[in-house]
Each structure stands twice: as C-alpha cells, then as structure tokens.
CSV table of C-alpha atoms in Angstrom, one decimal:
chain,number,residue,atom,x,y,z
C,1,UNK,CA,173.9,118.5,127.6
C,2,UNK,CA,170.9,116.0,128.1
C,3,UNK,CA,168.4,118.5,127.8
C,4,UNK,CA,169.7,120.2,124.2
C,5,UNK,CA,169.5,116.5,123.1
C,6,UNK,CA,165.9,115.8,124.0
C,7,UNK,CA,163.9,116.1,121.8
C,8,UNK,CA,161.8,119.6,123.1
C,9,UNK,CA,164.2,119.3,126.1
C,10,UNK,CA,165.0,123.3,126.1
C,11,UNK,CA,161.7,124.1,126.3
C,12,UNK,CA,160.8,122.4,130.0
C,13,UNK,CA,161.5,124.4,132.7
C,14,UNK,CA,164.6,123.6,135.0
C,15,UNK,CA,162.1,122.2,137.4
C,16,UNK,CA,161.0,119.6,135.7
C,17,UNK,CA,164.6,118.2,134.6
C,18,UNK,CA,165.6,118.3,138.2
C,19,UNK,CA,162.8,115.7,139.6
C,20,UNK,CA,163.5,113.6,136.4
C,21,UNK,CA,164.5,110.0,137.7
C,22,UNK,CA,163.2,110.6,141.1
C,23,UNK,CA,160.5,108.2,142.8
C,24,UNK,CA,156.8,109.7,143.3
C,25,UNK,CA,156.0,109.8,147.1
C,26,UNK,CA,152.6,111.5,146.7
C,27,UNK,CA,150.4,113.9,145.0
C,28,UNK,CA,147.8,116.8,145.6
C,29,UNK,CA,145.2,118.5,143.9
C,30,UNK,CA,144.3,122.2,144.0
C,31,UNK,CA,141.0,123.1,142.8
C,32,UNK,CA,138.9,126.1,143.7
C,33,UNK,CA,135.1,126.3,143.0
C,34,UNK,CA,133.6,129.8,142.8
C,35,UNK,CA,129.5,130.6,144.1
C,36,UNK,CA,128.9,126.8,143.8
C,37,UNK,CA,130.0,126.5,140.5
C,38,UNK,CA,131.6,123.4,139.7
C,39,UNK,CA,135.9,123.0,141.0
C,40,UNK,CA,138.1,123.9,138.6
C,41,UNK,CA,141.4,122.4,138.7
C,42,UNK,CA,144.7,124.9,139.3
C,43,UNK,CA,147.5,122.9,140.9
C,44,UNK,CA,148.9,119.5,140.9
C,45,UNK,CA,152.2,118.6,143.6
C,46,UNK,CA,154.2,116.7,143.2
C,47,UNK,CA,156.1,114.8,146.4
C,48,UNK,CA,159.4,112.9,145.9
C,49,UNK,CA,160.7,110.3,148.1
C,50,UNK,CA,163.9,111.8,149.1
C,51,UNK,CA,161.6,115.0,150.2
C,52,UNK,CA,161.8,117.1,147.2
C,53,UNK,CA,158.3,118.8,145.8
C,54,UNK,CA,157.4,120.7,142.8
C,55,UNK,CA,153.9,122.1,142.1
C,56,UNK,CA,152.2,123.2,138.6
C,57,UNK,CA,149.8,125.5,138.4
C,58,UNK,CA,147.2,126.6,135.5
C,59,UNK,CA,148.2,130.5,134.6
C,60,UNK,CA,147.5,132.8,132.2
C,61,UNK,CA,147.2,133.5,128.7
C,62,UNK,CA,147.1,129.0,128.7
C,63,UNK,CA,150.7,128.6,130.0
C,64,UNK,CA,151.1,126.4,133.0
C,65,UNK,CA,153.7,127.7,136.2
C,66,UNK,CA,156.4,125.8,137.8
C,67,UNK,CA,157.7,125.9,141.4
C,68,UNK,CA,160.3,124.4,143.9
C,69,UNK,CA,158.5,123.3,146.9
C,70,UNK,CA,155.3,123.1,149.0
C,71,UNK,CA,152.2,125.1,148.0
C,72,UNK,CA,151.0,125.1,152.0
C,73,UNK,CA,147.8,124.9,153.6
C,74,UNK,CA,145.5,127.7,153.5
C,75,UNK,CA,145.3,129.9,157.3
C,76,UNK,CA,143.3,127.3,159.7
C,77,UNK,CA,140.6,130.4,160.2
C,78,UNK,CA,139.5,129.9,156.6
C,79,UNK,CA,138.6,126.4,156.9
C,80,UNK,CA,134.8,125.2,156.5
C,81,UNK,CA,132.4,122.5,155.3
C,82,UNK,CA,130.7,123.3,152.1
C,83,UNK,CA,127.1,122.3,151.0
C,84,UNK,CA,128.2,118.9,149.5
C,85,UNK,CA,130.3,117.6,152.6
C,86,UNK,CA,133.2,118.8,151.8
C,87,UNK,CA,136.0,120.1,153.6
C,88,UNK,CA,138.1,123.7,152.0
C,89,UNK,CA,139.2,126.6,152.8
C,90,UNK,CA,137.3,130.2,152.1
C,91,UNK,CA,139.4,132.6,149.9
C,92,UNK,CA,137.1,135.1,149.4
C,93,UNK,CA,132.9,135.5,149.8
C,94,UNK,CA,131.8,132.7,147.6
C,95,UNK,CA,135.5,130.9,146.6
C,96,UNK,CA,136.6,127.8,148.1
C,97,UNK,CA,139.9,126.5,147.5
C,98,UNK,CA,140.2,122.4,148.1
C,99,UNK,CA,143.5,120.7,148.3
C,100,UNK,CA,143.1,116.8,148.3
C,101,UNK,CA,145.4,113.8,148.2
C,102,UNK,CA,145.9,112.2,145.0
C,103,UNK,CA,147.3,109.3,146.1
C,104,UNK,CA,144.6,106.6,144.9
C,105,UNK,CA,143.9,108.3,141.4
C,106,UNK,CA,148.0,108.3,141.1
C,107,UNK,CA,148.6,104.9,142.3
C,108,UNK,CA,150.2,103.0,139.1
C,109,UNK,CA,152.8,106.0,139.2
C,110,UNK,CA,153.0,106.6,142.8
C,111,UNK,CA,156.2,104.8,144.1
C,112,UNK,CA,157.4,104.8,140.6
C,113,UNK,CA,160.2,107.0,139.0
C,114,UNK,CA,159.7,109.9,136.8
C,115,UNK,CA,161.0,108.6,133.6
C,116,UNK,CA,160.2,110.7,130.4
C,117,UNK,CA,158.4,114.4,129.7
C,118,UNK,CA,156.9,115.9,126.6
C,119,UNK,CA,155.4,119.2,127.1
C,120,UNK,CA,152.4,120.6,124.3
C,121,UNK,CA,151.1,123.5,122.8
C,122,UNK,CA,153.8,125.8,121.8
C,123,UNK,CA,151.8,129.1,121.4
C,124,UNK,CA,148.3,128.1,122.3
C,125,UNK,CA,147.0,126.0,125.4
C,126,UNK,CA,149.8,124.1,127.3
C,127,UNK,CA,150.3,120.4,127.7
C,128,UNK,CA,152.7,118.4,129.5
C,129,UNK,CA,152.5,114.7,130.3
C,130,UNK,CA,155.0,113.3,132.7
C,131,UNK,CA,155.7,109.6,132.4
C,132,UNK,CA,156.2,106.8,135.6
C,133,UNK,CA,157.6,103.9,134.8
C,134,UNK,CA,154.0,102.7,135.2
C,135,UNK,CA,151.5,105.0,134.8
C,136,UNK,CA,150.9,109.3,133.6
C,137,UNK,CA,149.5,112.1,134.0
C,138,UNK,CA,148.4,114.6,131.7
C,139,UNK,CA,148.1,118.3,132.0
C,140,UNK,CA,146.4,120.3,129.7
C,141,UNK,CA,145.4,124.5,129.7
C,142,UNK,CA,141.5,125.0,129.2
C,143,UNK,CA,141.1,128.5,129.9
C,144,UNK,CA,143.2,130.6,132.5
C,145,UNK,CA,144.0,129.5,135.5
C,146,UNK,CA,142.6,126.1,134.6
C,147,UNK,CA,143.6,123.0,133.7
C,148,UNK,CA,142.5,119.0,133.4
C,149,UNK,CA,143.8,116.4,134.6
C,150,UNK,CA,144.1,112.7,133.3
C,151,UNK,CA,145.7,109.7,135.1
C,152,UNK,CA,147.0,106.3,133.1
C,153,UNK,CA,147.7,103.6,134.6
C-alpha cells in the first residue's frame, strides 16, 4: 500500500523498497577502465547491517539495474597492478575492472538508515538518489553502462 502512496513509489524496483529503513553497513564501487582510458563508473553495493546487500548497475539504453545480493570478486588469476598503482582485476586484453570500498566517501550515510528514494528520468537518462538520515548519494545515467556518482553529507 506504501508504495502506491509514494509519490513515484510504483516506479522503484522491489529492491529498493525492501532495504528502505535498514542501516548502511558499507559500500563499494565498481568501475572499469578500458586501454588506460580513464574508470568509468558501473556499480555501486550496497551492504546492510543485518547482512542484506543490493547492487546498481549502469545498463543500457540509460536505465540503471537492480539486484539482491553480492556482485563477487573477480577469479584471483585475473588480478594485477596497473600503471598508476593500482590494484584490479583483467577482464579482457586492455579492461580492468576495480572494485573499492566506499566506506570514507559514504561516511555521513554509513551507519545511518535508508530513509527516503526518488528515482529520475522517466524515458531518458536514469536518476535515483537514495536518502540517509545524514547524508546521499546520487546516481545518474551518462551513457550505457555508465553512471556518476555524488556523495552529500
């Protein structure tokens, strides 16, 4: 019933609504970076105190994709030091994919409880912001499978 009262609430996906009111244990970034370009952004995860996880990742055609659980690390063989230091995992000859903790650029919200939602865009490029009671983060399309993201707080 909550969610046909919510102002845009039937458009969230059931994975959202299901994390709403939960406290924020910890959060990762997936980016990849492709023949040294610079890393594009593709995942943010989402960890919950009581264990729970949800990830988002940029799709296509500037919709973002929604999933239950852990995105896992990459096989161990994969894993290598780039030119800049860096540690990731090779995907393919010339793609890296780099999954790092979030935890310091998510501080105000991490420990906090997921509170409010709005997502963006209808038809174009996809936006959601989720809410903390102290702190957000904002996700928004850019191109296929690509997305930024902005911390408040």
């Amino acid at each position: 019933m909550e969610r046909h009262a919510y102002p845009g609430g039937e458009d969230l996906p059931e994975e959202i609504w299901r994390r709403r009111g939960k406290c924020l244990a910890g959060v990762w970034r997936g980016s990849v970076r492709q023949y040294g370009g610079p890393a594009e952004d593709q995942l943010l995860e989402l960890l919950f105190l009581d264990g729970d996880s949800m990830q988002i990742w940029a799709g296509y055609e500037g919709r973002l994709r929604f999933e239950d659980g852990r995105s896992g690390e990459p096989y161990e063989e994969c894993r290598l030091v780039d030119d800049d230091g860096e540690e990731g995992h090779l995907m393919a000859e010339g793609v890296i994919w780099y999954l790092r903790d979030e935890r310091e650029r998510a501080a105000a919200a991490v420990g906090r409880t997921l509170s409010d939602f709005r997502l963006s865009g209808g038809d174009g490029d996809q936006g959601l912001e989720l809410r903390f009671e102290a702190g957000s983060v904002t996700l928004q399309m850019i191109a296929d499978l690509q997305f930024t993201i902005t911390w408040t707080g």
